Amino acid sequence: MTEALSVASFRRVTPGIAASARLAMANDIPDTTKSEMALLLKKAAPVLGIDGTTYHVMDILLGLSQADDWKGSGRPIVAISNAKLAEYTLRSQRTVMRCIRRLVEAGVAAYRDSSTGRRFVYRNDKGEVTAGFGIDFTPSRVRAGELKQAVIQYHQQLNAELAAKRDISRLSRAIEDLCLSNPSQMTTERSELESILAGGGGLVERANRISSLHEQALAALAPEDIPFRLSCEGDIDDSANINTTHESESESRKLRARSTEREQISKNDRSAVEMAFKRKSREAEGVKQDNGSCDGRDSSTIQGEVLGSVSVGLIRAACPGAQSMIGQEFESWYAIGRSGETLRRMIGLSEAGWADGQKKVGQYAAAAILATVLEKSIRDPEQISRPGGYFRAMIDRAIVGRLNLERSLFGLADSRYESS
């Protein structure tokens, strides 16, 4: 097929549209696969500013493209009408048109317009495209290397910002403690700290300034005024008194935490997952059904109810796609909670929505729900058209005691085993 690209005269051509058109006419196209590019584009969505309905439209278009068109010299062209896309996404045609325009201006796709504006693809007996008009994803293939680097840099920047947030919180408390314990010597440090926290600048810059202020405060104190001694001088060189008497099997079974048993479930042992799910179902029969009122329950109580029978191993086994997309592994509750910021960006959830979810159900429960929503949206994007709204709905169900997160996770884990 010809490699010339035409943009219909009825479109208002912007610099972004023109740049995508030039990329679509390139002849030197890297060899890629559909699954590889689909995952890369989803990872790059926060970098490119693709979220909400635009993300949903992109996911549908990627699903409709032919796998063979992403290989060799092929050009993945999707011919679907705006009306059909509007029906799939439950949005208006004008909204769909704006979403496609955002994809084109972001350099993900390009317009390949026919003279009449209709979208269609003709193939020969070998399945190769001889003529095609529609949405062309060739720009994504051409930019594959660039997008990979952008994703790596984005995650590095995100991790640096998360580390800066932790440093700001930790060092700010340390400076406050020094000011309280040495008010006569710490006269200006508190005001400087408040100025840094209230001032502008990025998180990393503020973390560096607070770190310098902390070092300055420590240097201004006499050694005897520093509240924490890290030297081992004066320690008694005695061996620890450790009771090595083994408990009986019956006593050990009584004291063993239920979550510990759940951690021992192997990711590849499907029978163990099924047995645990059946046991949970039997236990759930004795739980009271009416939990309509949440008066007097704080976030820690709700978090305990949501995660009472959910283990780290279960989340790790149920959400492989979410872990792959954010480039982190759910090795512990701390890792799950720390990944919340990245997860919320992947589903297009606002900072206010994420903060509200943590306030209502706790950090770890909110992060576990986020991972579940992202995993579901990856596997079946047509079922979850608005992941952010789906997350808020799950938070509301958790507040009234009607969220069975364990059942959702077991369903994801079970479907994974069936497909493998």
mmCIF file of N, CA and C in Angstrom, residues 207-316:
data_model
loop_
_atom_site.group_PDB
_atom_site.id
_atom_site.type_symbol
_atom_site.label_atom_id
_atom_site.label_comp_id
_atom_site.label_asym_id
_atom_site.label_seq_id
_atom_site.Cartn_x
_atom_site.Cartn_y
_atom_site.Cartn_z
ATOM 1 N N ALA A 207 13.127 18.838 49.628
ATOM 2 C CA ALA A 207 13.747 17.802 50.456
ATOM 3 C C ALA A 207 15.226 18.097 50.674
ATOM 4 N N ASN A 208 15.919 18.571 49.634
ATOM 5 C CA ASN A 208 17.334 18.908 49.778
ATOM 6 C C ASN A 208 17.530 20.086 50.726
ATOM 7 N N ARG A 209 16.666 21.076 50.650
ATOM 8 C CA ARG A 209 16.785 22.235 51.535
ATOM 9 C C ARG A 209 16.519 21.853 52.985
ATOM 10 N N ILE A 210 15.526 20.996 53.201
ATOM 11 C CA ILE A 210 15.237 20.555 54.565
ATOM 12 C C ILE A 210 16.374 19.686 55.095
ATOM 13 N N SER A 211 16.983 18.867 54.232
ATOM 14 C CA SER A 211 18.121 18.047 54.648
ATOM 15 C C SER A 211 19.285 18.928 55.068
ATOM 16 N N SER A 212 19.550 20.001 54.304
ATOM 17 C CA SER A 212 20.626 20.932 54.672
ATOM 18 C C SER A 212 20.307 21.629 55.990
ATOM 19 N N LEU A 213 19.032 22.002 56.186
ATOM 20 C CA LEU A 213 18.632 22.643 57.434
ATOM 21 C C LEU A 213 18.803 21.697 58.613
ATOM 22 N N HIS A 214 18.496 20.425 58.415
ATOM 23 C CA HIS A 214 18.668 19.442 59.486
ATOM 24 C C HIS A 214 20.136 19.291 59.856
ATOM 25 N N GLU A 215 21.016 19.210 58.856
ATOM 26 C CA GLU A 215 22.448 19.118 59.128
ATOM 27 C C GLU A 215 22.949 20.373 59.837
ATOM 28 N N GLN A 216 22.418 21.535 59.436
ATOM 29 C CA GLN A 216 22.793 22.788 60.086
ATOM 30 C C GLN A 216 22.369 22.798 61.544
ATOM 31 N N ALA A 217 21.163 22.287 61.811
ATOM 32 C CA ALA A 217 20.671 22.260 63.187
ATOM 33 C C ALA A 217 21.509 21.330 64.044
ATOM 34 N N LEU A 218 21.895 20.179 63.520
ATOM 35 C CA LEU A 218 22.735 19.251 64.273
ATOM 36 C C LEU A 218 24.114 19.843 64.530
ATOM 37 N N ALA A 219 24.663 20.565 63.532
ATOM 38 C CA ALA A 219 25.992 21.155 63.705
ATOM 39 C C ALA A 219 25.990 22.259 64.748
ATOM 40 N N ALA A 220 24.849 22.914 64.941
ATOM 41 C CA ALA A 220 24.773 24.013 65.905
ATOM 42 C C ALA A 220 24.674 23.522 67.341
ATOM 43 N N LEU A 221 24.368 22.244 67.551
ATOM 44 C CA LEU A 221 24.215 21.696 68.895
ATOM 45 C C LEU A 221 25.526 21.119 69.404
ATOM 46 N N ALA A 222 25.689 21.205 70.703
ATOM 47 C CA ALA A 222 26.819 20.526 71.332
ATOM 48 C C ALA A 222 26.561 19.024 71.307
ATOM 49 N N PRO A 223 27.603 18.198 71.292
ATOM 50 C CA PRO A 223 27.409 16.741 71.226
ATOM 51 C C PRO A 223 26.491 16.196 72.308
ATOM 52 N N GLU A 224 26.567 16.771 73.511
ATOM 53 C CA GLU A 224 25.728 16.245 74.590
ATOM 54 C C GLU A 224 24.263 16.636 74.441
ATOM 55 N N ASP A 225 23.977 17.597 73.562
ATOM 56 C CA ASP A 225 22.589 18.030 73.379
ATOM 57 C C ASP A 225 21.858 17.260 72.284
ATOM 58 N N ILE A 226 22.615 16.462 71.512
ATOM 59 C CA ILE A 226 21.970 15.674 70.453
ATOM 60 C C ILE A 226 21.205 14.526 71.105
ATOM 61 N N PRO A 227 19.909 14.417 70.861
ATOM 62 C CA PRO A 227 19.074 13.476 71.611
ATOM 63 C C PRO A 227 19.361 12.013 71.342
ATOM 64 N N PHE A 228 19.927 11.689 70.197
ATOM 65 C CA PHE A 228 20.131 10.282 69.881
ATOM 66 C C PHE A 228 21.615 9.997 69.731
ATOM 67 N N ARG A 229 22.092 8.983 70.469
ATOM 68 C CA ARG A 229 23.483 8.555 70.367
ATOM 69 C C ARG A 229 23.525 7.252 69.573
ATOM 70 N N LEU A 230 24.256 7.298 68.468
ATOM 71 C CA LEU A 230 24.340 6.121 67.624
ATOM 72 C C LEU A 230 25.604 5.326 67.859
ATOM 73 N N SER A 231 26.486 5.798 68.770
ATOM 74 C CA SER A 231 27.723 5.087 69.037
ATOM 75 C C SER A 231 27.445 3.850 69.874
ATOM 76 N N CYS A 232 28.315 2.848 69.711
ATOM 77 C CA CYS A 232 28.167 1.628 70.495
ATOM 78 C C CYS A 232 28.991 1.692 71.774
ATOM 79 N N GLU A 233 29.576 2.855 72.085
ATOM 80 C CA GLU A 233 30.401 2.990 73.271
ATOM 81 C C GLU A 233 29.577 2.752 74.527
ATOM 82 N N GLY A 234 30.053 1.946 75.425
ATOM 83 C CA GLY A 234 29.364 1.677 76.674
ATOM 84 C C GLY A 234 28.423 0.507 76.610
ATOM 85 N N ASP A 235 28.251 -0.124 75.426
ATOM 86 C CA ASP A 235 27.374 -1.280 75.333
ATOM 87 C C ASP A 235 27.975 -2.465 76.082
ATOM 88 N N ILE A 236 27.145 -3.268 76.657
ATOM 89 C CA ILE A 236 27.585 -4.460 77.377
ATOM 90 C C ILE A 236 27.717 -5.597 76.395
ATOM 91 N N ASP A 237 28.886 -6.235 76.399
ATOM 92 C CA ASP A 237 29.152 -7.307 75.444
ATOM 93 C C ASP A 237 28.675 -8.635 76.010
ATOM 94 N N ASP A 238 27.370 -8.797 76.105
ATOM 95 C CA ASP A 238 26.791 -10.046 76.576
ATOM 96 C C ASP A 238 25.922 -10.635 75.486
ATOM 97 N N SER A 239 25.864 -11.939 75.460
ATOM 98 C CA SER A 239 24.994 -12.589 74.476
ATOM 99 C C SER A 239 23.542 -12.441 74.883
ATOM 100 N N ALA A 240 22.669 -12.395 73.879
ATOM 101 C CA ALA A 240 21.241 -12.212 74.157
ATOM 102 C C ALA A 240 20.670 -13.462 74.807
ATOM 103 N N ASN A 241 19.677 -13.242 75.666
ATOM 104 C CA ASN A 241 18.996 -14.346 76.344
ATOM 105 C C ASN A 241 17.792 -14.731 75.501
ATOM 106 N N ILE A 242 17.957 -15.777 74.706
ATOM 107 C CA ILE A 242 16.898 -16.186 73.785
ATOM 108 C C ILE A 242 16.333 -17.515 74.247
ATOM 109 N N ASN A 243 15.040 -17.564 74.409
ATOM 110 C CA ASN A 243 14.383 -18.801 74.815
ATOM 111 C C ASN A 243 14.216 -19.689 73.593
ATOM 112 N N THR A 244 14.922 -20.805 73.589
ATOM 113 C CA THR A 244 14.891 -21.695 72.423
ATOM 114 C C THR A 244 13.974 -22.887 72.625
ATOM 115 N N THR A 245 13.156 -22.865 73.675
ATOM 116 C CA THR A 245 12.238 -23.976 73.922
ATOM 117 C C THR A 245 11.162 -23.990 72.848
ATOM 118 N N HIS A 246 11.016 -25.117 72.194
ATOM 119 C CA HIS A 246 10.036 -25.205 71.096
ATOM 120 C C HIS A 246 8.633 -25.360 71.648
ATOM 121 N N GLU A 247 7.703 -24.706 70.999
ATOM 122 C CA GLU A 247 6.307 -24.853 71.374
ATOM 123 C C GLU A 247 5.761 -26.155 70.803
ATOM 124 N N SER A 248 4.764 -26.678 71.471
ATOM 125 C CA SER A 248 4.098 -27.850 70.932
ATOM 126 C C SER A 248 3.296 -27.461 69.701
ATOM 127 N N GLU A 249 2.992 -28.461 68.878
ATOM 128 C CA GLU A 249 2.246 -28.185 67.640
ATOM 129 C C GLU A 249 0.877 -27.596 67.931
ATOM 130 N N SER A 250 0.230 -28.080 69.003
ATOM 131 C CA SER A 250 -1.107 -27.566 69.322
ATOM 132 C C SER A 250 -1.047 -26.115 69.753
ATOM 133 N N GLU A 251 -0.059 -25.754 70.592
ATOM 134 C CA GLU A 251 0.059 -24.366 71.024
ATOM 135 C C GLU A 251 0.414 -23.460 69.849
ATOM 136 N N SER A 252 1.313 -23.941 68.980
ATOM 137 C CA SER A 252 1.699 -23.130 67.835
ATOM 138 C C SER A 252 0.517 -22.871 66.921
ATOM 139 N N ARG A 253 -0.367 -23.875 66.782
ATOM 140 C CA ARG A 253 -1.537 -23.698 65.929
ATOM 141 C C ARG A 253 -2.494 -22.674 66.512
ATOM 142 N N LYS A 254 -2.581 -22.630 67.862
ATOM 143 C CA LYS A 254 -3.481 -21.676 68.496
ATOM 144 C C LYS A 254 -2.991 -20.241 68.315
ATOM 145 N N LEU A 255 -1.658 -20.052 68.393
ATOM 146 C CA LEU A 255 -1.121 -18.711 68.365
ATOM 147 C C LEU A 255 -0.835 -18.208 66.957
ATOM 148 N N ARG A 256 -0.872 -19.083 65.983
ATOM 149 C CA ARG A 256 -0.526 -18.674 64.625
ATOM 150 C C ARG A 256 -1.594 -17.738 64.061
ATOM 151 N N ALA A 257 -1.139 -16.619 63.491
ATOM 152 C CA ALA A 257 -2.072 -15.654 62.902
ATOM 153 C C ALA A 257 -2.666 -16.201 61.615
ATOM 154 N N ARG A 258 -3.921 -15.875 61.377
ATOM 155 C CA ARG A 258 -4.589 -16.387 60.179
ATOM 156 C C ARG A 258 -3.920 -15.848 58.917
ATOM 157 N N SER A 259 -3.450 -14.579 58.997
ATOM 158 C CA SER A 259 -2.810 -14.006 57.817
ATOM 159 C C SER A 259 -1.525 -14.748 57.475
ATOM 160 N N THR A 260 -0.858 -15.323 58.513
ATOM 161 C CA THR A 260 0.364 -16.079 58.244
ATOM 162 C C THR A 260 0.054 -17.315 57.423
ATOM 163 N N GLU A 261 -1.058 -17.974 57.744
ATOM 164 C CA GLU A 261 -1.455 -19.132 56.965
ATOM 165 C C GLU A 261 -1.724 -18.743 55.516
ATOM 166 N N ARG A 262 -2.356 -17.582 55.337
ATOM 167 C CA ARG A 262 -2.683 -17.161 53.983
ATOM 168 C C ARG A 262 -1.429 -16.849 53.181
ATOM 169 N N GLU A 263 -0.362 -16.349 53.866
ATOM 170 C CA GLU A 263 0.874 -16.029 53.177
ATOM 171 C C GLU A 263 1.539 -17.270 52.603
ATOM 172 N N GLN A 264 1.220 -18.453 53.198
ATOM 173 C CA GLN A 264 1.882 -19.668 52.784
ATOM 174 C C GLN A 264 1.264 -20.286 51.533
ATOM 175 N N ILE A 265 0.202 -19.683 51.014
ATOM 176 C CA ILE A 265 -0.426 -20.200 49.801
ATOM 177 C C ILE A 265 0.499 -19.959 48.618
ATOM 178 N N SER A 266 0.825 -20.961 47.901
ATOM 179 C CA SER A 266 1.708 -20.824 46.742
ATOM 180 C C SER A 266 0.953 -20.176 45.594
ATOM 181 N N LYS A 267 1.660 -19.333 44.871
ATOM 182 C CA LYS A 267 1.027 -18.656 43.754
ATOM 183 C C LYS A 267 0.612 -19.638 42.669
ATOM 184 N N ASN A 268 1.332 -20.712 42.542
ATOM 185 C CA ASN A 268 1.051 -21.671 41.475
ATOM 186 C C ASN A 268 0.177 -22.831 41.938
ATOM 187 N N ASP A 269 -0.298 -22.795 43.196
ATOM 188 C CA ASP A 269 -1.093 -23.899 43.712
ATOM 189 C C ASP A 269 -2.568 -23.521 43.616
ATOM 190 N N ARG A 270 -3.176 -23.878 42.534
ATOM 191 C CA ARG A 270 -4.557 -23.473 42.326
ATOM 192 C C ARG A 270 -5.493 -24.147 43.316
ATOM 193 N N SER A 271 -5.203 -25.394 43.662
ATOM 194 C CA SER A 271 -6.073 -26.107 44.593
ATOM 195 C C SER A 271 -6.086 -25.424 45.952
ATOM 196 N N ALA A 272 -4.940 -24.912 46.383
ATOM 197 C CA ALA A 272 -4.902 -24.217 47.667
ATOM 198 C C ALA A 272 -5.749 -22.958 47.623
ATOM 199 N N VAL A 273 -5.717 -22.254 46.484
ATOM 200 C CA VAL A 273 -6.534 -21.051 46.345
ATOM 201 C C VAL A 273 -8.014 -21.391 46.419
ATOM 202 N N GLU A 274 -8.414 -22.475 45.749
ATOM 203 C CA GLU A 274 -9.818 -22.865 45.762
ATOM 204 C C GLU A 274 -10.263 -23.276 47.168
ATOM 205 N N MET A 275 -9.410 -24.027 47.884
ATOM 206 C CA MET A 275 -9.767 -24.454 49.239
ATOM 207 C C MET A 275 -9.926 -23.254 50.161
ATOM 208 N N ALA A 276 -9.007 -22.275 50.041
ATOM 209 C CA ALA A 276 -9.103 -21.093 50.892
ATOM 210 C C ALA A 276 -10.360 -20.292 50.581
ATOM 211 N N PHE A 277 -10.710 -20.227 49.293
ATOM 212 C CA PHE A 277 -11.911 -19.479 48.931
ATOM 213 C C PHE A 277 -13.169 -20.148 49.496
ATOM 214 N N LYS A 278 -13.230 -21.490 49.425
ATOM 215 C CA LYS A 278 -14.379 -22.195 49.989
ATOM 216 C C LYS A 278 -14.456 -22.011 51.499
ATOM 217 N N ARG A 279 -13.301 -22.034 52.174
ATOM 218 C CA ARG A 279 -13.298 -21.840 53.621
ATOM 219 C C ARG A 279 -13.807 -20.449 53.976
ATOM 220 N N LYS A 280 -13.391 -19.427 53.179
ATOM 221 C CA LYS A 280 -13.862 -18.075 53.417
ATOM 222 C C LYS A 280 -15.370 -17.987 53.207
ATOM 223 N N SER A 281 -15.883 -18.683 52.214
ATOM 224 C CA SER A 281 -17.323 -18.644 51.956
ATOM 225 C C SER A 281 -18.102 -19.232 53.126
ATOM 226 N N ARG A 282 -17.580 -20.339 53.714
ATOM 227 C CA ARG A 282 -18.258 -20.929 54.860
ATOM 228 C C ARG A 282 -18.216 -20.005 56.069
ATOM 229 N N GLU A 283 -17.089 -19.340 56.256
ATOM 230 C CA GLU A 283 -16.986 -18.430 57.394
ATOM 231 C C GLU A 283 -17.896 -17.227 57.217
ATOM 232 N N ALA A 284 -18.068 -16.805 55.953
ATOM 233 C CA ALA A 284 -18.871 -15.609 55.697
ATOM 234 C C ALA A 284 -20.339 -15.830 55.987
ATOM 235 N N GLU A 285 -20.776 -17.107 56.042
ATOM 236 C CA GLU A 285 -22.180 -17.380 56.308
ATOM 237 C C GLU A 285 -22.577 -16.942 57.711
ATOM 238 N N GLY A 286 -21.623 -16.953 58.644
ATOM 239 C CA GLY A 286 -21.946 -16.577 60.015
ATOM 240 C C GLY A 286 -21.805 -15.100 60.288
ATOM 241 N N VAL A 287 -21.351 -14.332 59.297
ATOM 242 C CA VAL A 287 -21.176 -12.905 59.500
ATOM 243 C C VAL A 287 -22.512 -12.206 59.344
ATOM 244 N N LYS A 288 -22.755 -11.201 60.153
ATOM 245 C CA LYS A 288 -24.040 -10.495 60.073
ATOM 246 C C LYS A 288 -24.180 -9.813 58.722
ATOM 247 N N GLN A 289 -25.389 -9.774 58.210
ATOM 248 C CA GLN A 289 -25.633 -9.298 56.867
ATOM 249 C C GLN A 289 -25.859 -7.793 56.809
ATOM 250 N N ASP A 290 -26.411 -7.209 57.854
ATOM 251 C CA ASP A 290 -26.777 -5.797 57.806
ATOM 252 C C ASP A 290 -25.646 -4.965 58.370
ATOM 253 N N ASN A 291 -24.930 -4.288 57.474
ATOM 254 C CA ASN A 291 -23.831 -3.441 57.909
ATOM 255 C C ASN A 291 -24.081 -2.030 57.401
ATOM 256 N N GLY A 292 -25.300 -1.626 57.308
ATOM 257 C CA GLY A 292 -25.642 -0.392 56.630
ATOM 258 C C GLY A 292 -25.064 0.840 57.252
ATOM 259 N N SER A 293 -24.923 0.915 58.537
ATOM 260 C CA SER A 293 -24.441 2.127 59.184
ATOM 261 C C SER A 293 -22.963 1.996 59.496
ATOM 262 N N CYS A 294 -22.198 3.070 59.227
ATOM 263 C CA CYS A 294 -20.773 3.074 59.524
ATOM 264 C C CYS A 294 -20.447 4.113 60.572
ATOM 265 N N ASP A 295 -21.470 4.538 61.359
ATOM 266 C CA ASP A 295 -21.248 5.539 62.387
ATOM 267 C C ASP A 295 -20.281 4.997 63.439
ATOM 268 N N GLY A 296 -19.323 5.834 63.812
ATOM 269 C CA GLY A 296 -18.390 5.445 64.849
ATOM 270 C C GLY A 296 -17.242 4.586 64.357
ATOM 271 N N ARG A 297 -17.151 4.285 63.066
ATOM 272 C CA ARG A 297 -16.069 3.456 62.550
ATOM 273 C C ARG A 297 -15.044 4.350 61.864
ATOM 274 N N ASP A 298 -13.793 4.247 62.300
ATOM 275 C CA ASP A 298 -12.758 5.045 61.674
ATOM 276 C C ASP A 298 -12.115 4.265 60.537
ATOM 277 N N SER A 299 -11.137 4.909 59.878
ATOM 278 C CA SER A 299 -10.517 4.297 58.702
ATOM 279 C C SER A 299 -9.754 3.026 59.052
ATOM 280 N N SER A 300 -9.142 2.986 60.243
ATOM 281 C CA SER A 300 -8.390 1.783 60.618
ATOM 282 C C SER A 300 -9.320 0.589 60.812
ATOM 283 N N THR A 301 -10.507 0.846 61.352
ATOM 284 C CA THR A 301 -11.485 -0.238 61.512
ATOM 285 C C THR A 301 -11.941 -0.767 60.165
ATOM 286 N N ILE A 302 -12.255 0.150 59.247
ATOM 287 C CA ILE A 302 -12.700 -0.257 57.917
ATOM 288 C C ILE A 302 -11.579 -0.984 57.185
ATOM 289 N N GLN A 303 -10.354 -0.491 57.334
ATOM 290 C CA GLN A 303 -9.216 -1.145 56.688
ATOM 291 C C GLN A 303 -9.031 -2.566 57.208
ATOM 292 N N GLY A 304 -9.228 -2.748 58.523
ATOM 293 C CA GLY A 304 -9.134 -4.087 59.081
ATOM 294 C C GLY A 304 -10.184 -5.018 58.527
ATOM 295 N N GLU A 305 -11.401 -4.503 58.309
ATOM 296 C CA GLU A 305 -12.466 -5.329 57.747
ATOM 297 C C GLU A 305 -12.172 -5.699 56.295
ATOM 298 N N VAL A 306 -11.664 -4.725 55.516
ATOM 299 C CA VAL A 306 -11.409 -4.984 54.094
ATOM 300 C C VAL A 306 -10.261 -5.971 53.913
ATOM 301 N N LEU A 307 -9.206 -5.819 54.714
ATOM 302 C CA LEU A 307 -7.992 -6.623 54.537
ATOM 303 C C LEU A 307 -7.864 -7.749 55.550
ATOM 304 N N GLY A 308 -8.913 -7.995 56.316
ATOM 305 C CA GLY A 308 -8.827 -9.009 57.353
ATOM 306 C C GLY A 308 -8.474 -10.383 56.830
ATOM 307 N N SER A 309 -8.908 -10.727 55.656
ATOM 308 C CA SER A 309 -8.623 -12.049 55.086
ATOM 309 C C SER A 309 -7.905 -11.948 53.750
ATOM 310 N N VAL A 310 -7.219 -10.817 53.523
ATOM 311 C CA VAL A 310 -6.464 -10.603 52.282
ATOM 312 C C VAL A 310 -4.984 -10.585 52.622
ATOM 313 N N SER A 311 -4.198 -11.365 51.927
ATOM 314 C CA SER A 311 -2.761 -11.418 52.173
ATOM 315 C C SER A 311 -2.004 -10.761 51.028
ATOM 316 N N VAL A 312 -0.740 -10.450 51.286
ATOM 317 C CA VAL A 312 0.119 -9.879 50.250
ATOM 318 C C VAL A 312 0.281 -10.868 49.095
ATOM 319 N N GLY A 313 0.428 -12.146 49.438
ATOM 320 C CA GLY A 313 0.577 -13.155 48.393
ATOM 321 C C GLY A 313 -0.625 -13.238 47.475
ATOM 322 N N LEU A 314 -1.823 -13.074 48.020
ATOM 323 C CA LEU A 314 -3.024 -13.114 47.197
ATOM 324 C C LEU A 314 -3.058 -11.936 46.233
ATOM 325 N N ILE A 315 -2.731 -10.735 46.728
ATOM 326 C CA ILE A 315 -2.720 -9.562 45.853
ATOM 327 C C ILE A 315 -1.660 -9.716 44.771
ATOM 328 N N ARG A 316 -0.499 -10.230 45.146
ATOM 329 C CA ARG A 316 0.574 -10.422 44.173
ATOM 330 C C ARG A 316 0.171 -11.430 43.094
#
